[in-house]
Amino acid sequence: MRVYCAADYNHASRVAANIISAQVIMKPDCVLGLATGSTPIGTYEELIRRYEQGDLDFSGVHSINLDEYRGLSPENDQSYRYFMNTHLFDSINIDKKNTYVPDGLEPDSEKACRDYEEIIRTHGGVDLQILGLGHNGHIGFNEPGSTFEKETHCVTLSETTREANARFFSSMDEVPTEAYTMGIGSIMQAKKIVVIVTGEGKREIVKKAFLGPITPEVQASVLQLHNDVILVGDEAALAGFPR
Ligand code: GLP
């Protein structure tokens, strides 16, 4: 694993955008694995800026997102499809037909997961996977548990995750209880992974995930077994982290 310690959030966003830009330039028809959450917003803003400057072309890029709340429609402003459209896709020249997010409205969870696995499979996997880190160590919505799930599955969100994400909803009652998420197996198959961690709130979990034992209790710890991970953090998150 390589660790890049940026000065602050904006710097970390530029570094992550540099890595994604390099991927898109080197392989214009690449498959990007994309994440939501507040952490990658700055990265996406950087990508938009570079696109507007004429430095990036997303016309050949395909994207596969990590997860989606079960029960939320693409038009719901808390859905991850809505997030991706408003924070990135609407502002770059990616073809929306080539962007994938699990179907939150598919009531048959087995079908939703099977369909998503098929999408991942037909794309030949992800070239570059962007990840944020949940406060409990989740990646995507792979919650702490007793196993590492291989494929896309339906999860019951932990109370800590619902509480952490409640800030985006008008009340706790509106926070969905379930989500569809890409499995750890699919995430681990990405050729390259960039994990972005910023802010003091992630300091403890980043240490647990990358320096602690590999355990499904801290799902991100499995990333220690991947051979091409870049951890992009800022001083606040990486204080005390060996570099
Ligand atoms: C959500 C997403 C994760 C994300 C996490 C961290 O739960 N499912 O993919 O990494 O939030 O969010 P934030 O970046 O806001 O801390």
PDB file of C-alpha atoms and ligand atoms in Angstrom:
ATOM      1  CA  MET A   1       0.000   0.000   0.000  1.00  0.00           C
ATOM      2  CA  ARG A   2       1.175   3.501  -0.751  1.00  0.00           C
ATOM      3  CA  VAL A   3       0.201   6.347   1.536  1.00  0.00           C
ATOM      4  CA  TYR A   4      -0.125   9.900   0.297  1.00  0.00           C
ATOM      5  CA  CYS A   5      -0.557  12.462   3.025  1.00  0.00           C
ATOM      6  CA  ALA A   6      -2.006  15.700   1.722  1.00  0.00           C
ATOM      7  CA  ALA A   7      -2.106  18.907   3.720  1.00  0.00           C
ATOM      8  CA  ASP A   8      -5.866  19.225   3.901  1.00  0.00           C
ATOM      9  CA  TYR A   9      -9.183  18.187   2.330  1.00  0.00           C
ATOM     10  CA  ASN A  10      -8.738  20.287  -0.816  1.00  0.00           C
ATOM     11  CA  HIS A  11      -5.243  18.997  -1.391  1.00  0.00           C
ATOM     12  CA  ALA A  12      -6.371  15.375  -0.861  1.00  0.00           C
ATOM     13  CA  SER A  13      -9.180  15.976  -3.374  1.00  0.00           C
ATOM     14  CA  ARG A  14      -6.695  17.233  -5.953  1.00  0.00           C
ATOM     15  CA  VAL A  15      -4.418  14.237  -5.381  1.00  0.00           C
ATOM     16  CA  ALA A  16      -7.302  11.780  -5.773  1.00  0.00           C
ATOM     17  CA  ALA A  17      -8.444  13.644  -8.896  1.00  0.00           C
ATOM     18  CA  ASN A  18      -4.888  13.395 -10.272  1.00  0.00           C
ATOM     19  CA  ILE A  19      -4.994   9.617  -9.936  1.00  0.00           C
ATOM     20  CA  ILE A  20      -8.425   9.356 -11.575  1.00  0.00           C
ATOM     21  CA  SER A  21      -7.366  11.751 -14.338  1.00  0.00           C
ATOM     22  CA  ALA A  22      -4.292   9.650 -15.071  1.00  0.00           C
ATOM     23  CA  GLN A  23      -6.494   6.558 -15.324  1.00  0.00           C
ATOM     24  CA  VAL A  24      -8.923   8.244 -17.737  1.00  0.00           C
ATOM     25  CA  ILE A  25      -6.093   9.615 -19.879  1.00  0.00           C
ATOM     26  CA  MET A  26      -4.192   6.313 -19.989  1.00  0.00           C
ATOM     27  CA  LYS A  27      -7.319   4.263 -20.685  1.00  0.00           C
ATOM     28  CA  PRO A  28     -10.156   6.398 -22.107  1.00  0.00           C
ATOM     29  CA  ASP A  29     -12.570   3.445 -22.065  1.00  0.00           C
ATOM     30  CA  CYS A  30     -11.816   2.486 -18.458  1.00  0.00           C
ATOM     31  CA  VAL A  31     -14.308   1.337 -15.843  1.00  0.00           C
ATOM     32  CA  LEU A  32     -14.320   3.570 -12.775  1.00  0.00           C
ATOM     33  CA  GLY A  33     -15.726   2.283  -9.500  1.00  0.00           C
ATOM     34  CA  LEU A  34     -17.303   5.292  -7.820  1.00  0.00           C
ATOM     35  CA  ALA A  35     -18.289   6.108  -4.263  1.00  0.00           C
ATOM     36  CA  THR A  36     -20.640   8.511  -2.538  1.00  0.00           C
ATOM     37  CA  GLY A  37     -20.442  10.179   0.879  1.00  0.00           C
ATOM     38  CA  SER A  38     -19.090  13.621   1.672  1.00  0.00           C
ATOM     39  CA  THR A  39     -15.426  12.644   1.228  1.00  0.00           C
ATOM     40  CA  PRO A  40     -15.270  12.328  -2.601  1.00  0.00           C
ATOM     41  CA  ILE A  41     -17.300  15.482  -3.305  1.00  0.00           C
ATOM     42  CA  GLY A  42     -14.135  17.606  -3.583  1.00  0.00           C
ATOM     43  CA  THR A  43     -12.548  15.013  -5.854  1.00  0.00           C
ATOM     44  CA  TYR A  44     -15.570  15.116  -8.158  1.00  0.00           C
ATOM     45  CA  GLU A  45     -15.457  18.934  -8.179  1.00  0.00           C
ATOM     46  CA  GLU A  46     -11.830  18.738  -9.300  1.00  0.00           C
ATOM     47  CA  LEU A  47     -12.709  16.307 -12.079  1.00  0.00           C
ATOM     48  CA  ILE A  48     -15.465  18.649 -13.272  1.00  0.00           C
ATOM     49  CA  ARG A  49     -13.008  21.560 -13.288  1.00  0.00           C
ATOM     50  CA  ARG A  50     -10.528  19.579 -15.383  1.00  0.00           C
ATOM     51  CA  TYR A  51     -13.281  18.499 -17.764  1.00  0.00           C
ATOM     52  CA  GLU A  52     -14.387  22.132 -18.173  1.00  0.00           C
ATOM     53  CA  GLN A  53     -10.785  23.148 -18.874  1.00  0.00           C
ATOM     54  CA  GLY A  54     -10.731  20.596 -21.687  1.00  0.00           C
ATOM     55  CA  ASP A  55      -8.210  18.338 -19.961  1.00  0.00           C
ATOM     56  CA  LEU A  56     -10.430  15.297 -19.463  1.00  0.00           C
ATOM     57  CA  ASP A  57     -12.799  13.414 -21.731  1.00  0.00           C
ATOM     58  CA  PHE A  58     -15.262  11.005 -20.113  1.00  0.00           C
ATOM     59  CA  SER A  59     -17.090  10.028 -23.305  1.00  0.00           C
ATOM     60  CA  GLY A  60     -15.631   6.505 -23.306  1.00  0.00           C
ATOM     61  CA  VAL A  61     -15.714   5.938 -19.542  1.00  0.00           C
ATOM     62  CA  HIS A  62     -18.069   3.500 -17.809  1.00  0.00           C
ATOM     63  CA  SER A  63     -18.774   3.789 -14.102  1.00  0.00           C
ATOM     64  CA  ILE A  64     -20.076   1.348 -11.541  1.00  0.00           C
ATOM     65  CA  ASN A  65     -21.130   2.702  -8.175  1.00  0.00           C
ATOM     66  CA  LEU A  66     -20.690   0.846  -4.934  1.00  0.00           C
ATOM     67  CA  ASP A  67     -24.125   1.024  -3.419  1.00  0.00           C
ATOM     68  CA  GLU A  68     -27.650   2.400  -3.215  1.00  0.00           C
ATOM     69  CA  TYR A  69     -30.280   2.706  -0.508  1.00  0.00           C
ATOM     70  CA  ARG A  70     -33.041   0.165  -0.938  1.00  0.00           C
ATOM     71  CA  GLY A  71     -36.379   1.864  -1.537  1.00  0.00           C
ATOM     72  CA  LEU A  72     -35.123   5.237  -2.780  1.00  0.00           C
ATOM     73  CA  SER A  73     -35.887   6.335  -6.332  1.00  0.00           C
ATOM     74  CA  PRO A  74     -33.286   7.978  -8.579  1.00  0.00           C
ATOM     75  CA  GLU A  75     -35.239  11.233  -8.195  1.00  0.00           C
ATOM     76  CA  ASN A  76     -35.059  11.135  -4.409  1.00  0.00           C
ATOM     77  CA  ASP A  77     -32.440  13.709  -3.458  1.00  0.00           C
ATOM     78  CA  GLN A  78     -30.979  11.309  -0.884  1.00  0.00           C
ATOM     79  CA  SER A  79     -30.493   8.452  -3.321  1.00  0.00           C
ATOM     80  CA  TYR A  80     -26.972   7.731  -4.465  1.00  0.00           C
ATOM     81  CA  ARG A  81     -28.071   7.908  -8.116  1.00  0.00           C
ATOM     82  CA  TYR A  82     -29.226  11.479  -7.468  1.00  0.00           C
ATOM     83  CA  PHE A  83     -25.938  12.193  -5.670  1.00  0.00           C
ATOM     84  CA  MET A  84     -23.864  10.953  -8.598  1.00  0.00           C
ATOM     85  CA  ASN A  85     -25.915  12.867 -11.145  1.00  0.00           C
ATOM     86  CA  THR A  86     -25.726  16.144  -9.265  1.00  0.00           C
ATOM     87  CA  HIS A  87     -22.139  15.884  -8.005  1.00  0.00           C
ATOM     88  CA  LEU A  88     -20.559  14.518 -11.171  1.00  0.00           C
ATOM     89  CA  PHE A  89     -22.444  13.036 -14.108  1.00  0.00           C
ATOM     90  CA  ASP A  90     -24.568  16.109 -14.967  1.00  0.00           C
ATOM     91  CA  SER A  91     -21.413  18.214 -15.256  1.00  0.00           C
ATOM     92  CA  ILE A  92     -19.151  16.010 -17.391  1.00  0.00           C
ATOM     93  CA  ASN A  93     -19.515  14.319 -20.774  1.00  0.00           C
ATOM     94  CA  ILE A  94     -20.004  10.778 -19.483  1.00  0.00           C
ATOM     95  CA  ASP A  95     -22.885   8.989 -21.230  1.00  0.00           C
ATOM     96  CA  LYS A  96     -25.443   8.339 -18.456  1.00  0.00           C
ATOM     97  CA  LYS A  97     -26.257   5.034 -20.142  1.00  0.00           C
ATOM     98  CA  ASN A  98     -22.759   3.953 -19.168  1.00  0.00           C
ATOM     99  CA  THR A  99     -23.176   4.807 -15.490  1.00  0.00           C
ATOM    100  CA  TYR A 100     -24.457   2.153 -13.113  1.00  0.00           C
ATOM    101  CA  VAL A 101     -25.872   2.374  -9.601  1.00  0.00           C
ATOM    102  CA  PRO A 102     -27.840  -0.500  -8.017  1.00  0.00           C
ATOM    103  CA  ASP A 103     -31.581  -0.170  -8.612  1.00  0.00           C
ATOM    104  CA  GLY A 104     -32.941   0.998  -5.251  1.00  0.00           C
ATOM    105  CA  LEU A 105     -36.507   0.562  -6.478  1.00  0.00           C
ATOM    106  CA  GLU A 106     -36.167  -3.121  -7.396  1.00  0.00           C
ATOM    107  CA  PRO A 107     -38.260  -4.785  -4.686  1.00  0.00           C
ATOM    108  CA  ASP A 108     -36.886  -8.246  -5.415  1.00  0.00           C
ATOM    109  CA  SER A 109     -33.558  -7.991  -3.644  1.00  0.00           C
ATOM    110  CA  GLU A 110     -32.199 -11.163  -5.189  1.00  0.00           C
ATOM    111  CA  LYS A 111     -32.912  -9.834  -8.670  1.00  0.00           C
ATOM    112  CA  ALA A 112     -31.414  -6.427  -7.859  1.00  0.00           C
ATOM    113  CA  CYS A 113     -28.193  -8.088  -6.701  1.00  0.00           C
ATOM    114  CA  ARG A 114     -28.060 -10.612  -9.534  1.00  0.00           C
ATOM    115  CA  ASP A 115     -28.579  -7.859 -12.143  1.00  0.00           C
ATOM    116  CA  TYR A 116     -25.796  -5.777 -10.627  1.00  0.00           C
ATOM    117  CA  GLU A 117     -23.380  -8.693 -10.555  1.00  0.00           C
ATOM    118  CA  GLU A 118     -24.116  -9.223 -14.222  1.00  0.00           C
ATOM    119  CA  ILE A 119     -23.283  -5.574 -14.940  1.00  0.00           C
ATOM    120  CA  ILE A 120     -19.965  -5.878 -13.078  1.00  0.00           C
ATOM    121  CA  ARG A 121     -19.187  -9.134 -14.866  1.00  0.00           C
ATOM    122  CA  THR A 122     -20.007  -7.918 -18.373  1.00  0.00           C
ATOM    123  CA  HIS A 123     -17.763  -4.903 -17.842  1.00  0.00           C
ATOM    124  CA  GLY A 124     -14.855  -7.146 -16.979  1.00  0.00           C
ATOM    125  CA  GLY A 125     -14.456  -5.629 -13.517  1.00  0.00           C
ATOM    126  CA  VAL A 126     -13.293  -2.238 -12.350  1.00  0.00           C
ATOM    127  CA  ASP A 127     -10.013  -0.618 -13.405  1.00  0.00           C
ATOM    128  CA  LEU A 128      -9.884   1.991 -10.651  1.00  0.00           C
ATOM    129  CA  GLN A 129     -12.055   1.829  -7.551  1.00  0.00           C
ATOM    130  CA  ILE A 130     -12.590   4.949  -5.419  1.00  0.00           C
ATOM    131  CA  LEU A 131     -13.470   4.272  -1.790  1.00  0.00           C
ATOM    132  CA  GLY A 132     -14.409   6.309   1.224  1.00  0.00           C
ATOM    133  CA  LEU A 133     -14.315   4.820   4.692  1.00  0.00           C
ATOM    134  CA  GLY A 134     -17.304   4.570   7.011  1.00  0.00           C
ATOM    135  CA  HIS A 135     -16.753   5.449  10.669  1.00  0.00           C
ATOM    136  CA  ASN A 136     -17.235   1.776  11.522  1.00  0.00           C
ATOM    137  CA  GLY A 137     -14.812   0.685   8.802  1.00  0.00           C
ATOM    138  CA  HIS A 138     -17.407  -0.119   6.175  1.00  0.00           C
ATOM    139  CA  ILE A 139     -16.615   0.168   2.479  1.00  0.00           C
ATOM    140  CA  GLY A 140     -19.606   0.598   0.219  1.00  0.00           C
ATOM    141  CA  PHE A 141     -22.237  -0.576   2.664  1.00  0.00           C
ATOM    142  CA  ASN A 142     -20.376  -3.711   3.735  1.00  0.00           C
ATOM    143  CA  GLU A 143     -21.118  -3.466   7.418  1.00  0.00           C
ATOM    144  CA  PRO A 144     -19.109  -5.005  10.287  1.00  0.00           C
ATOM    145  CA  GLY A 145     -20.005  -8.667  10.612  1.00  0.00           C
ATOM    146  CA  SER A 146     -18.744 -12.186  10.707  1.00  0.00           C
ATOM    147  CA  THR A 147     -17.934 -12.663   7.014  1.00  0.00           C
ATOM    148  CA  PHE A 148     -16.629 -10.844   3.983  1.00  0.00           C
ATOM    149  CA  GLU A 149     -19.445 -11.004   1.416  1.00  0.00           C
ATOM    150  CA  LYS A 150     -18.280 -11.811  -2.066  1.00  0.00           C
ATOM    151  CA  GLU A 151     -20.980 -10.427  -4.317  1.00  0.00           C
ATOM    152  CA  THR A 152     -23.595  -7.686  -4.442  1.00  0.00           C
ATOM    153  CA  HIS A 153     -26.023  -8.214  -1.590  1.00  0.00           C
ATOM    154  CA  CYS A 154     -28.753  -6.537   0.408  1.00  0.00           C
ATOM    155  CA  VAL A 155     -27.644  -5.291   3.832  1.00  0.00           C
ATOM    156  CA  THR A 156     -29.433  -4.139   6.928  1.00  0.00           C
ATOM    157  CA  LEU A 157     -27.718  -0.899   7.833  1.00  0.00           C
ATOM    158  CA  SER A 158     -26.215  -0.738  11.300  1.00  0.00           C
ATOM    159  CA  GLU A 159     -27.550   1.880  13.683  1.00  0.00           C
ATOM    160  CA  THR A 160     -24.154   3.649  13.698  1.00  0.00           C
ATOM    161  CA  THR A 161     -24.278   3.961   9.907  1.00  0.00           C
ATOM    162  CA  ARG A 162     -27.869   5.214   9.952  1.00  0.00           C
ATOM    163  CA  GLU A 163     -26.915   7.759  12.606  1.00  0.00           C
ATOM    164  CA  ALA A 164     -23.807   8.835  10.661  1.00  0.00           C
ATOM    165  CA  ASN A 165     -25.849   9.305   7.489  1.00  0.00           C
ATOM    166  CA  ALA A 166     -28.869  10.884   9.216  1.00  0.00           C
ATOM    167  CA  ARG A 167     -27.274  14.307   8.736  1.00  0.00           C
ATOM    168  CA  PHE A 168     -28.349  14.193   5.086  1.00  0.00           C
ATOM    169  CA  PHE A 169     -32.008  13.405   5.866  1.00  0.00           C
ATOM    170  CA  SER A 170     -34.591  15.613   7.547  1.00  0.00           C
ATOM    171  CA  SER A 171     -35.238  13.042  10.277  1.00  0.00           C
ATOM    172  CA  MET A 172     -33.842   9.730  11.507  1.00  0.00           C
ATOM    173  CA  ASP A 173     -37.097   8.007  10.445  1.00  0.00           C
ATOM    174  CA  GLU A 174     -36.365   8.824   6.821  1.00  0.00           C
ATOM    175  CA  VAL A 175     -32.966   7.097   6.819  1.00  0.00           C
ATOM    176  CA  PRO A 176     -33.431   3.809   4.959  1.00  0.00           C
ATOM    177  CA  THR A 177     -32.818   0.631   6.909  1.00  0.00           C
ATOM    178  CA  GLU A 178     -31.470  -1.380   3.981  1.00  0.00           C
ATOM    179  CA  ALA A 179     -29.136  -0.953   1.039  1.00  0.00           C
ATOM    180  CA  TYR A 180     -27.750  -2.832  -1.934  1.00  0.00           C
ATOM    181  CA  THR A 181     -23.984  -2.924  -1.974  1.00  0.00           C
ATOM    182  CA  MET A 182     -21.235  -4.360  -4.106  1.00  0.00           C
ATOM    183  CA  GLY A 183     -19.531  -7.163  -2.220  1.00  0.00           C
ATOM    184  CA  ILE A 184     -16.026  -7.213  -0.814  1.00  0.00           C
ATOM    185  CA  GLY A 185     -15.073  -9.839  -3.417  1.00  0.00           C
ATOM    186  CA  SER A 186     -15.966  -7.500  -6.298  1.00  0.00           C
ATOM    187  CA  ILE A 187     -14.253  -4.533  -4.660  1.00  0.00           C
ATOM    188  CA  MET A 188     -11.093  -6.608  -4.167  1.00  0.00           C
ATOM    189  CA  GLN A 189     -11.090  -7.535  -7.855  1.00  0.00           C
ATOM    190  CA  ALA A 190     -10.554  -3.918  -8.892  1.00  0.00           C
ATOM    191  CA  LYS A 191      -7.146  -3.550 -10.499  1.00  0.00           C
ATOM    192  CA  LYS A 192      -6.315  -0.443  -8.497  1.00  0.00           C
ATOM    193  CA  ILE A 193      -7.977   1.067  -5.425  1.00  0.00           C
ATOM    194  CA  VAL A 194      -7.815   4.608  -4.055  1.00  0.00           C
ATOM    195  CA  VAL A 195      -9.098   5.127  -0.530  1.00  0.00           C
ATOM    196  CA  ILE A 196      -9.745   8.722   0.464  1.00  0.00           C
ATOM    197  CA  VAL A 197      -9.826   9.585   4.175  1.00  0.00           C
ATOM    198  CA  THR A 198     -10.009  13.101   5.492  1.00  0.00           C
ATOM    199  CA  GLY A 199     -10.704  14.792   8.788  1.00  0.00           C
ATOM    200  CA  GLU A 200      -9.963  13.956  12.389  1.00  0.00           C
ATOM    201  CA  GLY A 201     -13.120  11.843  12.638  1.00  0.00           C
ATOM    202  CA  LYS A 202     -11.484   9.139  10.490  1.00  0.00           C
ATOM    203  CA  ARG A 203      -8.176   9.035  12.416  1.00  0.00           C
ATOM    204  CA  GLU A 204      -8.951   6.010  14.589  1.00  0.00           C
ATOM    205  CA  ILE A 205     -10.751   3.935  11.977  1.00  0.00           C
ATOM    206  CA  VAL A 206      -8.040   4.431   9.364  1.00  0.00           C
ATOM    207  CA  LYS A 207      -5.484   3.036  11.822  1.00  0.00           C
ATOM    208  CA  LYS A 208      -7.715   0.079  12.657  1.00  0.00           C
ATOM    209  CA  ALA A 209      -8.384  -0.635   9.000  1.00  0.00           C
ATOM    210  CA  PHE A 210      -4.828  -0.485   7.707  1.00  0.00           C
ATOM    211  CA  LEU A 211      -2.677  -1.303  10.732  1.00  0.00           C
ATOM    212  CA  GLY A 212      -4.939  -3.625  12.702  1.00  0.00           C
ATOM    213  CA  PRO A 213      -5.868  -7.260  12.199  1.00  0.00           C
ATOM    214  CA  ILE A 214      -7.708  -8.281   9.025  1.00  0.00           C
ATOM    215  CA  THR A 215     -11.208  -8.987  10.238  1.00  0.00           C
ATOM    216  CA  PRO A 216     -14.788  -8.730   8.928  1.00  0.00           C
ATOM    217  CA  GLU A 217     -15.470  -6.631  12.029  1.00  0.00           C
ATOM    218  CA  VAL A 218     -13.548  -3.903  10.194  1.00  0.00           C
ATOM    219  CA  GLN A 219     -14.458  -4.614   6.584  1.00  0.00           C
ATOM    220  CA  ALA A 220     -11.907  -2.198   5.105  1.00  0.00           C
ATOM    221  CA  SER A 221      -9.096  -4.187   6.753  1.00  0.00           C
ATOM    222  CA  VAL A 222      -9.335  -6.668   3.872  1.00  0.00           C
ATOM    223  CA  LEU A 223      -7.782  -3.974   1.670  1.00  0.00           C
ATOM    224  CA  GLN A 224      -4.456  -4.849   3.311  1.00  0.00           C
ATOM    225  CA  LEU A 225      -4.524  -7.936   1.073  1.00  0.00           C
ATOM    226  CA  HIS A 226      -4.905  -5.985  -2.187  1.00  0.00           C
ATOM    227  CA  ASN A 227      -1.688  -5.410  -4.078  1.00  0.00           C
ATOM    228  CA  ASP A 228      -2.426  -1.952  -5.487  1.00  0.00           C
ATOM    229  CA  VAL A 229      -3.993   0.348  -2.922  1.00  0.00           C
ATOM    230  CA  ILE A 230      -3.231   4.041  -2.560  1.00  0.00           C
ATOM    231  CA  LEU A 231      -4.403   5.654   0.644  1.00  0.00           C
ATOM    232  CA  VAL A 232      -4.929   9.378   0.121  1.00  0.00           C
ATOM    233  CA  GLY A 233      -5.461  11.183   3.387  1.00  0.00           C
ATOM    234  CA  ASP A 234      -4.975  14.560   4.942  1.00  0.00           C
ATOM    235  CA  GLU A 235      -2.918  15.516   7.996  1.00  0.00           C
ATOM    236  CA  ALA A 236      -6.009  15.410  10.214  1.00  0.00           C
ATOM    237  CA  ALA A 237      -6.892  11.810   9.311  1.00  0.00           C
ATOM    238  CA  LEU A 238      -3.331  10.493   9.060  1.00  0.00           C
ATOM    239  CA  ALA A 239      -1.868  12.003  12.242  1.00  0.00           C
ATOM    240  CA  GLY A 240       0.193   9.260  13.853  1.00  0.00           C
ATOM    241  CA  PHE A 241      -0.080   7.006  10.795  1.00  0.00           C
ATOM    242  CA  PRO A 242       3.302   5.659   9.576  1.00  0.00           C
ATOM    243  CA  ARG A 243       4.259   7.074   6.170  1.00  0.00           C
TER     244      ARG A 243
HETATM  245  C1  GLP B   1     -21.665   5.973   3.171  1.00  0.00           C
HETATM  246  C2  GLP B   1     -21.274   5.233   1.897  1.00  0.00           C
HETATM  247  C3  GLP B   1     -19.811   4.854   1.893  1.00  0.00           C
HETATM  248  C4  GLP B   1     -18.982   6.030   2.339  1.00  0.00           C
HETATM  249  C5  GLP B   1     -19.337   6.378   3.755  1.00  0.00           C
HETATM  250  C6  GLP B   1     -18.468   7.458   4.358  1.00  0.00           C
HETATM  251  O1  GLP B   1     -22.122   5.158   4.179  1.00  0.00           O
HETATM  252  N1  GLP B   1     -22.060   4.066   1.682  1.00  0.00           N
HETATM  253  O2  GLP B   1     -19.456   4.420   0.594  1.00  0.00           O
HETATM  254  O3  GLP B   1     -17.611   5.724   2.230  1.00  0.00           O
HETATM  255  O4  GLP B   1     -20.683   6.803   3.721  1.00  0.00           O
HETATM  256  O5  GLP B   1     -19.034   8.712   4.170  1.00  0.00           O
HETATM  257  P1  GLP B   1     -18.305  10.070   4.367  1.00  0.00           P
HETATM  258  O6  GLP B   1     -17.368  10.212   3.229  1.00  0.00           O
HETATM  259  O7  GLP B   1     -19.409  11.084   4.318  1.00  0.00           O
HETATM  260  O8  GLP B   1     -17.612  10.020   5.686  1.00  0.00           O
END
